[in-house]
Amino acid sequence: MFRMLTKTSVTLGSRAAGWVRTMGSHQLLVPPPEALSKPLSVPKRLLLGPGPSNLAPRVLAAGGLRMIGHMQKEMFQIMDEIKQGIQYVFQTRNPLTLVVSGSGHCAMETALFNLLEPGDSFLVGANGIWGMRAAEIAERIGARVHQMIKEPGEHYTLREVEEGLARHKPVLLFLTHGESSTGVMQPLDGFGELCRRYQCLFLVDSVASLGGVPIYMDQQGIDILYSGSQKVLNAPPGISLISFSDKAKHKVYSRKTKPVSFYMDITYLAKLWGCEGKTRVVHHTTPVISLYCLRESLALISEQAIRLPTVTTVTVPAGYNWRDIVSYVLDHFNIEISGGLGPSEEKVLRIGLMGSNATTENVDLLAKALREALQHCPKNKL
Amino acid sequence: MFRMLTKTSVTLGSRAAGWVRTMGSHQLLVPPPEALSKPLSVPKRLLLGPGPSNLAPRVLAAGGLRMIGHMQKEMFQIMDEIKQGIQYVFQTRNPLTLVVSGSGHCAMETALFNLLEPGDSFLVGANGIWGMRAAEIAERIGARVHQMIKEPGEHYTLREVEEGLARHKPVLLFLTHGESSTGVMQPLDGFGELCRRYQCLFLVDSVASLGGVPIYMDQQGIDILYSGSQKVLNAPPGISLISFSDKAKHKVYSRKTKPVSFYMDITYLAKLWGCEGKTRVVHHTTPVISLYCLRESLALISEQAIRLPTVTTVTVPAGYNWRDIVSYVLDHFNIEISGGLGPSEEKVLRIGLMGSNATTENVDLLAKALREALQHCPKNKL
């Protein structure tokens, strides 16, 4: 009801007039910044760059939810749901699946820090920035890095990778699924099987591809897969998704040296994320609000997945009769659509987009027809 | 207007009935998780543990703001404002001041990874979990770690630290300002000067203290200071604040080896955060939404700082006459308060809490009186 009179106080000039305040033996010599007295302003933008993308409305709403403790059972429930969501979008049953509390780069380091020990041989597909980055990180921690350097825009064949595996006998192969610096999609089929034969683990960066290109971690024999939150998932940047196969886990858990980072030590993260039974062990304070958002984005993609692409069911907007809408669209636009069937009778409109009918023009036309129908059809007050 | 009929589809049983979908040569063997079909639910909690704390309403609102690109000029403006806010709460003029895209642990690693090289002597005050953690991290990267082990609940004197400095000739001393595992506040005066004499850099963890206990980075001769977002600042966890003195920067920039982490490499972060002139260099995708929230929390603490503790000015609520409120409070509660003065005339109430009058009881009584006044005083329609 009452509020602090900040703006008036500023006008009164307490800041401008040589702001110094004494506290104990020290003085506040650095004044509060003027810029922070202005309201936060964020422009409206359509984000069509390589990421971040715009947040889905439901994800946006989750960002405004209240805080809870990071070690409370309600938070563990959310974390469990996120794990299941990741297992779904990765198409994996790996128990060691979790969120890294950092951006995609942090996930890359989490993979390399945990899998590589000093002196380990590491084979990298370097056909763009991400392979180069993986090579640089591995060099920092003392791995023997072998880069398969290719021109930007090129990708790797099974034969090329097999040559590298045979020559360098690496413990780990790195490929980028979606090479966002060059726009290349690396095919993934067959590489897992190849790595298995050469007793090499297979690490894939899917930051720029996950959700937009099919990926099947288990079926494609990918041992370590990571991705970001801020691309196709439409969640805020700052956290990333990662999963380890049992083989990858075994390599991590039988290390002779500790990984250089405690923050990214997967043996601790696994316990925090409940990947080793019920007991959770405090490790670091997880980004609670960002996790809310990721949970919602995974829920959205899970819902999408069970939508039939050929027939779209749309809820009849409250207050309308579906027959009016179907008639309007037929009478004024010469488009046939249909009502519900069986359990969905009276509840939905059913829209078919089949074969050569499935065009953008037809979708746009129908959207226009439906918009008009809502303006002209009778609506009961609720 | 229309929405996808997700719930009905679930009821129709497409999930339950052995959910398998074929795509190319692979199958979607992992179904979308049932748990994600339920709405996200977050309980209302008063968070009185050692952090995270509840978000201030203005911070909460920032969490729901729309996304913008992390390398856009509007974002750089927000980052600059955050830098100024950190300089204010740290009381430092260090240009190398920025946000680490990870929790407090990540800030600790950022400090240690950048400052220590293999073989460097590192002196740690280990009187609780945070010193032990710093020691463990430094050991992982090959520093020579010397722990000054003390019983939980104890703190360090200048004499004790001087002994350690003389004996171990460290390049870096670590002390925890707010030891949240034992509830101890480490005095900081004098340690900076001591370190300077022994040519040692002074690193302080203020995650649990910043904003609640005065700290004066420059005046106390602290070379590296970091803190978290989720404690006194009331922002979401997941990012942290850090600043390096020129001396600390010099040590980082004259390293013989690269720090183990690219994600936390301060030479890149400095360029991303515009600490080295105008040019920004892409490094990683910063947590845009979390940065909005931190910006708002720093704005709140900056506003607070210029509030006079002895006289509180409160805006007269819209539609009311200040004289009615002052009279009501006097007539019904025997409390004298006052209206504005000079430029604040007609605009504010002025409330004095001075000396023995400054008690919780008096504040509560006045709050009650003001609440009643608003119920009974005439209010003009606006």
Coordinates of C-alpha atoms in Angstrom, one line a residue, chain A residues 1-10 12 14-15 19 21-45 47 51-55 58 60-70 72-74 77-78 81-82 84-88 91-93 101-106 109 113 130 133 136-137 139-141 189 214-216 218-220 230-231 235-238 258-265 267-268 282-290 292-293 295-296 298-300 302-309 312-317 325 341 343-344 347-349 370-371 374, chain B residues 1-10 12 14-15 19 21-45 47 51-55 58 60-70 72-74 77-78 81-82 84-88 91-93 101-106 109 113 130 133 136-137 139-141 189 214-216 218-220 230-231 235-238 258-265 267-268 282-290 292-293 295-296 298-300 302-309 312-317 320 325 343-344 347-349 370-371 374:
Chain A
M1 CA 0.0 0.0 0.0
F2 CA 2.8 2.4 1.0
R3 CA 6.0 2.3 -0.9
M4 CA 9.5 3.7 -0.4
L5 CA 9.9 7.1 -2.0
T6 CA 13.0 6.3 -4.0
K7 CA 12.5 8.5 -7.0
T8 CA 11.7 11.6 -4.9
S9 CA 14.8 11.0 -2.8
V10 CA 16.9 10.8 -6.0
L12 CA 16.3 15.6 -3.8
S14 CA 21.3 12.8 -2.1
R15 CA 23.2 11.0 -4.8
W19 CA 27.8 10.6 -2.0
R21 CA 28.8 7.5 3.9
T22 CA 30.9 6.3 6.8
M23 CA 30.4 2.9 8.4
G24 CA 32.8 1.8 11.1
S25 CA 36.4 2.5 10.0
H26 CA 35.5 2.3 6.2
Q27 CA 33.7 4.6 3.8
L28 CA 31.3 3.7 1.1
L29 CA 33.4 5.3 -1.7
V30 CA 31.6 3.6 -4.6
P31 CA 28.1 5.2 -4.9
P32 CA 25.0 3.2 -6.0
P33 CA 25.0 3.4 -9.8
E34 CA 22.6 5.9 -11.4
A35 CA 21.8 3.4 -14.2
L36 CA 20.2 1.0 -11.7
S37 CA 17.7 3.7 -10.7
K38 CA 16.0 3.4 -14.1
P39 CA 13.5 0.5 -14.7
L40 CA 14.7 -2.6 -16.5
S41 CA 13.6 -2.5 -20.1
V42 CA 13.6 -5.4 -22.5
P43 CA 12.7 -5.0 -26.1
K44 CA 10.3 -7.3 -27.9
R45 CA 12.3 -9.4 -30.4
L47 CA 14.8 -14.3 -32.2
G51 CA 19.9 -19.3 -30.3
P52 CA 18.7 -18.3 -27.8
S53 CA 15.2 -18.6 -29.2
N54 CA 12.0 -17.0 -27.9
L55 CA 10.6 -18.6 -24.8
R58 CA 4.4 -21.6 -20.6
L60 CA 8.0 -17.7 -19.7
A61 CA 5.3 -18.1 -17.0
A62 CA 7.5 -20.7 -15.2
G63 CA 10.3 -18.1 -15.0
G64 CA 8.1 -15.9 -12.8
L65 CA 7.3 -18.6 -10.3
R66 CA 8.3 -18.3 -6.6
M67 CA 11.5 -19.8 -5.2
I68 CA 11.7 -23.0 -3.2
G69 CA 14.7 -24.7 -1.6
H70 CA 16.9 -26.7 -3.9
Q72 CA 13.3 -30.0 -0.9
K73 CA 11.3 -32.9 -2.0
E74 CA 9.2 -30.8 -4.3
Q77 CA 10.2 -34.2 -7.9
I78 CA 10.8 -31.5 -10.5
E81 CA 10.5 -35.1 -14.1
I82 CA 13.2 -33.3 -15.9
Q84 CA 12.5 -38.3 -17.5
G85 CA 12.0 -35.5 -20.0
I86 CA 15.7 -35.6 -21.0
Q87 CA 15.6 -39.4 -21.3
Y88 CA 12.6 -39.0 -23.7
Q91 CA 15.7 -41.4 -26.5
T92 CA 17.7 -43.1 -23.8
R93 CA 17.2 -45.2 -20.7
S101 CA 24.2 -25.9 -14.0
G102 CA 25.9 -24.0 -16.8
S103 CA 25.5 -23.3 -20.5
G104 CA 26.3 -25.7 -23.4
H105 CA 30.0 -25.0 -23.0
C106 CA 29.8 -26.2 -19.4
E109 CA 33.5 -29.4 -20.3
F113 CA 36.6 -33.3 -17.7
W130 CA 32.6 -26.9 -31.7
R133 CA 36.5 -26.0 -28.9
E136 CA 41.1 -26.9 -27.0
I137 CA 39.4 -28.0 -23.7
E139 CA 44.4 -30.0 -24.5
R140 CA 44.0 -27.8 -21.4
I141 CA 43.5 -31.0 -19.3
D189 CA 24.0 -43.8 -37.8
P214 CA 15.7 -36.9 -34.7
I215 CA 18.3 -38.3 -32.4
Y216 CA 18.2 -41.8 -30.8
D218 CA 20.6 -45.7 -27.3
Q219 CA 19.8 -47.0 -30.7
Q220 CA 22.6 -44.9 -32.3
Q230 CA 18.0 -22.2 -25.2
K231 CA 17.6 -23.6 -28.7
A235 CA 13.9 -22.4 -22.4
P236 CA 16.3 -19.8 -21.0
P237 CA 20.0 -20.2 -21.5
G238 CA 22.2 -21.1 -18.5
K258 CA 40.0 -36.8 -10.0
P259 CA 38.5 -34.6 -12.7
V260 CA 39.8 -31.1 -12.5
S261 CA 36.4 -29.6 -11.7
F262 CA 34.5 -30.2 -8.5
Y263 CA 31.5 -28.2 -9.9
M264 CA 31.3 -30.6 -12.9
D265 CA 32.3 -33.8 -11.1
T267 CA 30.1 -38.6 -9.3
Y268 CA 28.7 -35.8 -7.2
V282 CA 24.2 -31.6 -1.4
H283 CA 26.7 -30.5 -4.0
H284 CA 25.9 -27.0 -5.3
T285 CA 22.8 -24.8 -5.3
T286 CA 21.0 -25.7 -8.5
P287 CA 19.4 -23.0 -10.6
V288 CA 15.9 -23.5 -9.3
I289 CA 14.0 -21.1 -11.5
S290 CA 15.8 -22.2 -14.7
Y292 CA 11.2 -24.8 -13.6
C293 CA 11.5 -23.4 -17.1
R295 CA 10.7 -28.7 -16.9
E296 CA 8.0 -26.8 -18.8
L298 CA 10.3 -30.6 -21.8
A299 CA 6.6 -31.0 -21.0
L300 CA 5.8 -29.0 -24.1
S302 CA 6.6 -34.3 -24.7
E303 CA 3.0 -33.2 -25.5
Q304 CA 4.0 -32.4 -29.1
A305 CA 5.4 -35.8 -29.6
I306 CA 2.1 -37.6 -29.2
R307 CA 0.4 -35.4 -31.6
L308 CA -0.6 -37.1 -34.8
P309 CA 0.8 -35.1 -37.8
T312 CA -4.8 -32.3 -35.7
T313 CA -7.4 -32.1 -33.0
V314 CA -8.2 -28.6 -31.7
T315 CA -10.4 -27.9 -28.6
V316 CA -13.6 -26.1 -29.5
P317 CA -13.2 -22.7 -27.9
I325 CA -17.6 -23.3 -36.9
L341 CA -15.5 -38.7 -32.9
P343 CA -14.9 -39.8 -26.9
S344 CA -14.0 -36.5 -28.5
K347 CA -15.3 -31.4 -27.8
V348 CA -12.9 -30.9 -30.7
L349 CA -12.5 -29.9 -34.3
L370 CA -11.2 -20.2 -38.2
R371 CA -10.4 -16.6 -37.0
L374 CA -14.9 -17.0 -34.2
Chain B
M1 CA -7.7 -18.9 -29.1
F2 CA -7.6 -22.5 -30.2
R3 CA -5.3 -24.9 -28.3
M4 CA -3.9 -28.3 -28.9
L5 CA -6.1 -31.0 -27.3
T6 CA -3.4 -32.6 -25.2
K7 CA -5.4 -33.7 -22.2
T8 CA -8.1 -35.3 -24.3
S9 CA -5.5 -37.2 -26.3
V10 CA -4.0 -38.6 -23.2
L12 CA -7.9 -41.4 -25.4
S14 CA -2.4 -43.2 -27.1
R15 CA 0.2 -43.2 -24.4
W19 CA 3.5 -46.2 -27.2
R21 CA 6.4 -44.7 -33.1
T22 CA 8.7 -45.4 -36.1
M23 CA 10.8 -42.7 -37.6
G24 CA 13.2 -43.6 -40.4
S25 CA 15.1 -46.7 -39.3
H26 CA 14.8 -45.9 -35.6
Q27 CA 11.9 -46.2 -33.2
L28 CA 10.9 -43.9 -30.4
L29 CA 11.3 -46.5 -27.7
V30 CA 11.2 -44.1 -24.7
P31 CA 7.7 -42.7 -24.4
P32 CA 7.0 -39.1 -23.2
P33 CA 6.9 -39.2 -19.4
E34 CA 3.5 -39.3 -17.8
A35 CA 4.7 -37.0 -15.0
L36 CA 5.3 -34.2 -17.5
S37 CA 1.6 -34.2 -18.5
K38 CA 0.7 -32.8 -15.1
P39 CA 1.0 -29.0 -14.5
L40 CA 4.1 -27.7 -12.7
S41 CA 3.3 -27.0 -9.1
V42 CA 5.5 -25.0 -6.7
P43 CA 4.5 -24.7 -3.0
K44 CA 4.5 -21.3 -1.2
R45 CA 7.4 -21.3 1.3
L47 CA 12.8 -19.7 3.0
G51 CA 19.9 -19.9 1.0
P52 CA 18.3 -19.7 -1.4
S53 CA 16.1 -17.0 0.0
N54 CA 12.7 -15.8 -1.3
L55 CA 12.8 -13.6 -4.4
R58 CA 10.6 -7.1 -8.5
L60 CA 10.3 -12.4 -9.4
A61 CA 8.7 -10.1 -12.1
A62 CA 12.0 -9.9 -14.0
G63 CA 12.1 -13.7 -14.2
G64 CA 9.0 -13.7 -16.3
L65 CA 10.4 -11.2 -18.9
R66 CA 10.8 -12.1 -22.5
M67 CA 14.1 -13.4 -24.0
I68 CA 16.5 -11.2 -26.0
G69 CA 19.8 -12.3 -27.7
H70 CA 22.8 -12.5 -25.4
Q72 CA 22.6 -7.6 -28.4
K73 CA 23.3 -4.1 -27.3
E74 CA 20.4 -4.1 -24.9
Q77 CA 23.6 -2.4 -21.3
I78 CA 22.1 -4.7 -18.7
E81 CA 24.5 -2.0 -15.2
I82 CA 25.1 -5.3 -13.3
Q84 CA 28.3 -1.3 -11.8
G85 CA 25.9 -2.9 -9.2
I86 CA 28.6 -5.4 -8.3
Q87 CA 31.2 -2.7 -8.0
Y88 CA 28.8 -0.9 -5.6
Q91 CA 32.8 -1.4 -2.9
T92 CA 35.4 -1.7 -5.6
R93 CA 36.5 0.2 -8.6
S101 CA 27.5 -18.3 -15.3
G102 CA 27.3 -20.8 -12.5
S103 CA 26.5 -21.1 -8.8
G104 CA 28.9 -20.0 -6.0
H105 CA 30.9 -23.2 -6.4
C106 CA 31.5 -22.2 -10.0
E109 CA 36.5 -22.6 -9.2
F113 CA 41.4 -22.0 -11.8
W130 CA 34.2 -23.7 2.2
R133 CA 36.2 -27.2 -0.6
E136 CA 40.0 -29.8 -2.6
I137 CA 39.6 -27.9 -5.8
E139 CA 44.5 -30.0 -5.1
R140 CA 42.6 -31.2 -8.2
I141 CA 44.5 -28.7 -10.4
D189 CA 40.4 -5.8 8.3
P214 CA 29.6 -4.6 5.3
I215 CA 32.4 -5.5 3.0
Y216 CA 34.9 -3.0 1.4
D218 CA 39.2 -2.0 -2.2
Q219 CA 39.7 -0.6 1.3
Q220 CA 40.2 -4.0 2.8
Q230 CA 20.6 -16.4 -4.1
K231 CA 21.3 -15.3 -0.5
A235 CA 17.9 -13.4 -6.8
P236 CA 17.6 -16.9 -8.3
P237 CA 20.5 -19.3 -7.8
G238 CA 22.7 -20.2 -10.8
K258 CA 46.2 -22.0 -19.6
P259 CA 43.6 -22.5 -16.8
V260 CA 42.0 -26.0 -17.1
S261 CA 38.5 -24.5 -17.9
F262 CA 37.6 -22.6 -21.0
Y263 CA 34.1 -21.9 -19.6
M264 CA 35.7 -20.1 -16.6
D265 CA 38.7 -18.6 -18.4
T267 CA 40.6 -13.7 -20.2
Y268 CA 37.6 -14.7 -22.3
V282 CA 31.4 -14.2 -28.0
H283 CA 32.3 -16.9 -25.4
H284 CA 29.3 -18.7 -24.1
T285 CA 25.6 -18.1 -24.0
T286 CA 25.0 -16.1 -20.9
P287 CA 21.9 -16.9 -18.7
V288 CA 19.9 -13.9 -20.0
I289 CA 16.8 -14.3 -17.7
S290 CA 18.9 -14.9 -14.6
Y292 CA 17.6 -9.7 -15.6
C293 CA 16.8 -11.0 -12.1
R295 CA 20.1 -6.7 -12.3
E296 CA 16.8 -6.0 -10.4
L298 CA 21.2 -5.1 -7.5
A299 CA 18.9 -2.2 -8.2
L300 CA 16.9 -2.9 -5.1
S302 CA 21.3 0.2 -4.5
E303 CA 18.1 2.0 -3.7
Q304 CA 18.1 0.8 -0.2
A305 CA 21.6 2.2 0.3
I306 CA 20.5 5.7 -0.1
R307 CA 17.6 5.5 2.3
L308 CA 18.2 7.4 5.5
P309 CA 17.8 5.0 8.4
T312 CA 11.8 7.1 6.4
T313 CA 9.9 8.9 3.7
V314 CA 6.8 7.1 2.4
T315 CA 4.8 8.1 -0.6
V316 CA 1.2 9.3 0.3
P317 CA -1.0 6.6 -1.3
Y320 CA -5.4 10.3 0.1
I325 CA -3.5 10.3 7.7
P343 CA 10.3 19.6 -2.4
S344 CA 8.5 16.7 -0.8
K347 CA 3.9 14.1 -1.4
V348 CA 5.2 12.1 1.5
L349 CA 4.8 11.1 5.1
L370 CA -1.3 3.4 9.0
R371 CA -3.3 0.4 7.9
L374 CA -6.2 4.0 5.1

